[in-house]
Structures are given as C-alpha cells and as structure tokens.
Coordinates of C-alpha atoms in Angstrom, one line a residue:
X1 CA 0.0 0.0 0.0
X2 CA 2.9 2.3 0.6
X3 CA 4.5 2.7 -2.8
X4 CA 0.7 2.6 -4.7
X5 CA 0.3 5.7 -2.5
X6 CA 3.7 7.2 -3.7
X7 CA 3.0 5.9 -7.5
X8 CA -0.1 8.1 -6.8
X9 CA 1.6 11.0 -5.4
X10 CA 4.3 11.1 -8.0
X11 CA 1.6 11.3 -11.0
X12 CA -0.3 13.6 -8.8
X13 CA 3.0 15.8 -8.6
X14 CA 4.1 15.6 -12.2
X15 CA 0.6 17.3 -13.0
X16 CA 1.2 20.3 -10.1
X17 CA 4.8 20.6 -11.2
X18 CA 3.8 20.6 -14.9
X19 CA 1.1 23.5 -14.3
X20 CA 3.7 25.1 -11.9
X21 CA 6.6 25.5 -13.9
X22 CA 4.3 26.6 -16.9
X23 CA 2.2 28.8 -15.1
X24 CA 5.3 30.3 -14.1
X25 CA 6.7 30.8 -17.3
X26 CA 4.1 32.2 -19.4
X27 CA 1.5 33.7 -17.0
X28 CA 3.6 35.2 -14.3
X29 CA 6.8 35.5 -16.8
X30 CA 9.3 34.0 -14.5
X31 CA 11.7 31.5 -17.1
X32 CA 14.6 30.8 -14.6
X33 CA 12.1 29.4 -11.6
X34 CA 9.5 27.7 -14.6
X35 CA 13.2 25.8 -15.3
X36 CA 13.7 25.1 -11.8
X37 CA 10.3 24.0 -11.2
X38 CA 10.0 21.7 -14.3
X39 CA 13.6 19.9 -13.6
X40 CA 11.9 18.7 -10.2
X41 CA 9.9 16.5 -12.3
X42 CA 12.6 13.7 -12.2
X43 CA 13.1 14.2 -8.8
X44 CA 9.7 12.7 -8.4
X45 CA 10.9 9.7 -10.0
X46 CA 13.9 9.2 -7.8
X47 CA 11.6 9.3 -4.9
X48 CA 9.5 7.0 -5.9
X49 CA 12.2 4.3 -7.0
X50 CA 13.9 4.3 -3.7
X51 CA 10.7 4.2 -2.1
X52 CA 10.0 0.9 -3.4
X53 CA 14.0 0.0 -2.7
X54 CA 12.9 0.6 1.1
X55 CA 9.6 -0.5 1.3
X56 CA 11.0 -4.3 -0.5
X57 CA 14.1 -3.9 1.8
X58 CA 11.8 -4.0 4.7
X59 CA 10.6 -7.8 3.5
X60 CA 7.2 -6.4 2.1
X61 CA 5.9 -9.4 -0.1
X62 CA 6.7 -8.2 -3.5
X63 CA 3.4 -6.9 -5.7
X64 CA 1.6 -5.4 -8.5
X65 CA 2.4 -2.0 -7.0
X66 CA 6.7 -2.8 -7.1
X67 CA 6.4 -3.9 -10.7
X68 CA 4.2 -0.5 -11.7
X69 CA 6.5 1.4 -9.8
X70 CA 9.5 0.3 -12.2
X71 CA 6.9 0.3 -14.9
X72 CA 5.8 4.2 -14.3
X73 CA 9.7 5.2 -13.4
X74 CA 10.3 3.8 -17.3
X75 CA 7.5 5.4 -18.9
X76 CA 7.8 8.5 -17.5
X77 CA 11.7 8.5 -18.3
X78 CA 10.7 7.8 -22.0
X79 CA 6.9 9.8 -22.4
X80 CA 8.4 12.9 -19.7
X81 CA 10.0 14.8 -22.0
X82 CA 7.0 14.9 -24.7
X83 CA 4.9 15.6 -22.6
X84 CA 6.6 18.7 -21.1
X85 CA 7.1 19.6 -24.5
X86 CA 3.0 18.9 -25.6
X87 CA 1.8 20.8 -22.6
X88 CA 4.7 23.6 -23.0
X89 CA 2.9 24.3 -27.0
X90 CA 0.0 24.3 -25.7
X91 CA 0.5 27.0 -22.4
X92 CA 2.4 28.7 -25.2
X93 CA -0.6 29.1 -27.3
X94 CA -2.6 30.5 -24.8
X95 CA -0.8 32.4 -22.6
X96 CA 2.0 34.1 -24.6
X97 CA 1.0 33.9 -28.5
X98 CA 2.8 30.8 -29.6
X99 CA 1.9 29.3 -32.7
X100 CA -1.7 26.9 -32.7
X101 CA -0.1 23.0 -31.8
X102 CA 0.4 21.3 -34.8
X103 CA -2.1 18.6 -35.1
X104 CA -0.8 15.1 -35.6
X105 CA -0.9 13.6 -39.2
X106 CA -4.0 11.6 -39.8
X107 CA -1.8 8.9 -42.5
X108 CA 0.9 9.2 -44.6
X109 CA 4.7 8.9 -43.8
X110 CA 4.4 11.1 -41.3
X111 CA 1.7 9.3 -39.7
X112 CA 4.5 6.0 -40.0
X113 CA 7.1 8.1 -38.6
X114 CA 5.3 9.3 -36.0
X115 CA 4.3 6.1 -34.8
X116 CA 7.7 4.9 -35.0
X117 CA 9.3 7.4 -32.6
X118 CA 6.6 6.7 -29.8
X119 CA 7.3 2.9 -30.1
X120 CA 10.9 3.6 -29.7
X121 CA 10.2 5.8 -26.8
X122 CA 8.1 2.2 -26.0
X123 CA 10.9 0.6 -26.5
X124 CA 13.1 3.2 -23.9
X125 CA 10.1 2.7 -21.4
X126 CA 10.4 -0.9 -21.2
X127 CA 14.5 -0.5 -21.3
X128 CA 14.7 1.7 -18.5
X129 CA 12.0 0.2 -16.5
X130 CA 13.9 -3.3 -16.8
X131 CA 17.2 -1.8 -15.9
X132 CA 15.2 -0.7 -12.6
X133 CA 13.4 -3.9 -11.9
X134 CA 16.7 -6.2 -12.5
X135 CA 18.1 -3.4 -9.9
X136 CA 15.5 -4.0 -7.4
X137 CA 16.7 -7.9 -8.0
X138 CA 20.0 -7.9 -7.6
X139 CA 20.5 -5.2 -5.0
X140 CA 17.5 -4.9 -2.4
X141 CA 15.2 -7.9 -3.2
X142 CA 15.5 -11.8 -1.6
X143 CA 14.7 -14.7 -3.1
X144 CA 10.8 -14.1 -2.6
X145 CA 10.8 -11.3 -3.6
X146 CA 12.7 -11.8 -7.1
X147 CA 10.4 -13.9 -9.5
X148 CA 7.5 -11.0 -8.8
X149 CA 9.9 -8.3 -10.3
X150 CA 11.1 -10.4 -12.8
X151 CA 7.6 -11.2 -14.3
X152 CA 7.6 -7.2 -14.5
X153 CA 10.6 -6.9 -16.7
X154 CA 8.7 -9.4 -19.1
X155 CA 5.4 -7.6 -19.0
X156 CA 7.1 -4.4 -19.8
X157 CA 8.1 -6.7 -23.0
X158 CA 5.3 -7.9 -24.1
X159 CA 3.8 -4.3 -24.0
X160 CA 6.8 -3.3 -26.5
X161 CA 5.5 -6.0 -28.6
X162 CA 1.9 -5.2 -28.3
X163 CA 2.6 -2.0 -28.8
X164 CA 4.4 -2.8 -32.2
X165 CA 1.2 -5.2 -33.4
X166 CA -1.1 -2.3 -32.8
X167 CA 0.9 0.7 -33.6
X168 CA 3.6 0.4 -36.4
X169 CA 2.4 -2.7 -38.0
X170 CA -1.8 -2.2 -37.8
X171 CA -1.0 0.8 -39.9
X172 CA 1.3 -0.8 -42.5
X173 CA -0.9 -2.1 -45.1
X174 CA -3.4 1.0 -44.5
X175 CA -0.2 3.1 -45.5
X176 CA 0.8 1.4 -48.1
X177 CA -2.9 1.2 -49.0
X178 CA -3.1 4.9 -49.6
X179 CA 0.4 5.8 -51.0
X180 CA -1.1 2.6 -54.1
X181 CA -3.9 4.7 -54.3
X182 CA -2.4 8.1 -54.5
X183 CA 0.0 6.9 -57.0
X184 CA -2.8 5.9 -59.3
X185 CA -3.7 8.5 -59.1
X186 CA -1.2 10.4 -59.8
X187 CA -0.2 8.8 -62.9
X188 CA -3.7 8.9 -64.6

C-alpha cells in the first residue's frame, strides 16, 4: 500500500509541477524558476524508485504496486520529455502567443514516422524500466521477492511487442494502401 500511495503521489505531482513550472513561465513571466520548477519532475521519480527500494528492503511481499512502480519510473523516463514539451505548445498558445499546436498527421509517412518514434520511446520505457526492476533484484530484493519483479521486466516486454502489433504494423498495409492509391492516381 505504501508505494501505490507514492505511485499516486508522483503522478499527482508531475501534473502540479507541470502547471507550476508553466504557469510560471508564461503567465507570471518567470523562465529561470518555470526551469527550476520543471527539472523537479525527475526528482519525483527518484523518490518513488527508492521508495519501493525501502519499502522491498523491509521484506514487504513483493506486488503489483513494485512492478508499476519500475513500470511508471520507465515510462515517465521515456513519455516525460514529450509531454513537457506537448503541454509547453500548448500553455504557449494560450498564454503568450505561440503558434496553434500542430495537429498530428492523420496517414501518410508522417503518420509512419510518428508512430515509429513513440514505439521507440516504447521501447526506452520498457528498457529503463527493466534496468530498474533487474536493480531492485540484484540489489535490495531476496529470493521471494525476485520472480515478482522479474515477471515485471517481461510484462514491460510484451507491451513493447503489443505495442508494435497495434501501432507500427496495424498501420502498414493502411499506409501502403493509400500511397497505391495516391500513385494511381497520380499517374492517370
């Protein structure tokens, strides 16, 4: 129960230190604390990873909430930066005149490539998140503990892969679909 109450607290933080740091850059004007604010974000995620080093130190039963904790430190590693970037366009926008977000594409090989890079930040979630786990393994967690963390690393894994199914590959033939059609097109 401890570290699902800091899994919760850290996304709950990203959010207030994501409106923070951008309500501090564009609607009060103050860049140089917005920075400081926003490079607390990571922070959260230290916290939360030596949380779960304590809390499986102590001989809690390993669970569902250690393996999401890896899981979440991973993802947020990866997704972290894109999102601080989506949410920075959009406070941007509204706030201080930026230019309208750019929607994503709809198809096309933009569409492709655009898929690609969030499975490869996929891939860097399930990476990091591994890295972590197979930490917690070898450093902090016993013998009972180990097999629970362990089925983690291969769920992140099988995400990666389902994630590949559904994202890259689903679109494939609907790509190539419509670049057969526009070329007939083209050439008539």
């Amino acid at each position: 129960m401890f570290v699902a109450g800091f899994i919760a607290a850290s996304e709950v933080g990203l959010w207030v230190l994501l409106g923070l740091g951008l309500g501090l850059r564009y609607v009060l004007r103050r860049r140089r604390a917005s920075t400081l604010v926003l490079a607390l974000i990571p922070l959260l995620d230290v916290a939360l990873v030596a949380a779960t080093a304590v809390d499986l130190h102590r001989g809690t039963a390993a669970g569902t909430t250690h393996g999401l904790a890896g899981i979440y430190l991973g993802f947020s590693v990866a997704f972290g930066p894109a999102l601080v970037r989506w949410a920075d366009v959009r406070f941007a926008h509204r706030f201080a005149g930026g230019p309208a977000p750019v929607k994503p594409p709809k198809h096309g090989p933009e569409r492709m490539a655009a898929l690609w890079r969030e499975w490869l930040r996929v891939v860097v979630a399930a990476a990091i998140a591994s890295v972590v786990l197979l930490g917690l393994v070898l450093l902090v967690a016993d013998a009972d503990q180990d097999p629970v963390l362990l089925g983690w690393v291969a769920r992140a894994w099988v995400v990666v892969a389902l994630w590949f199914v559904f994202g890259p590959l689903w679109e494939l033939p609907t790509s190539r679909q419509r670049a057969t059609v526009h070329s007939e097109r083209s050439s008539s």
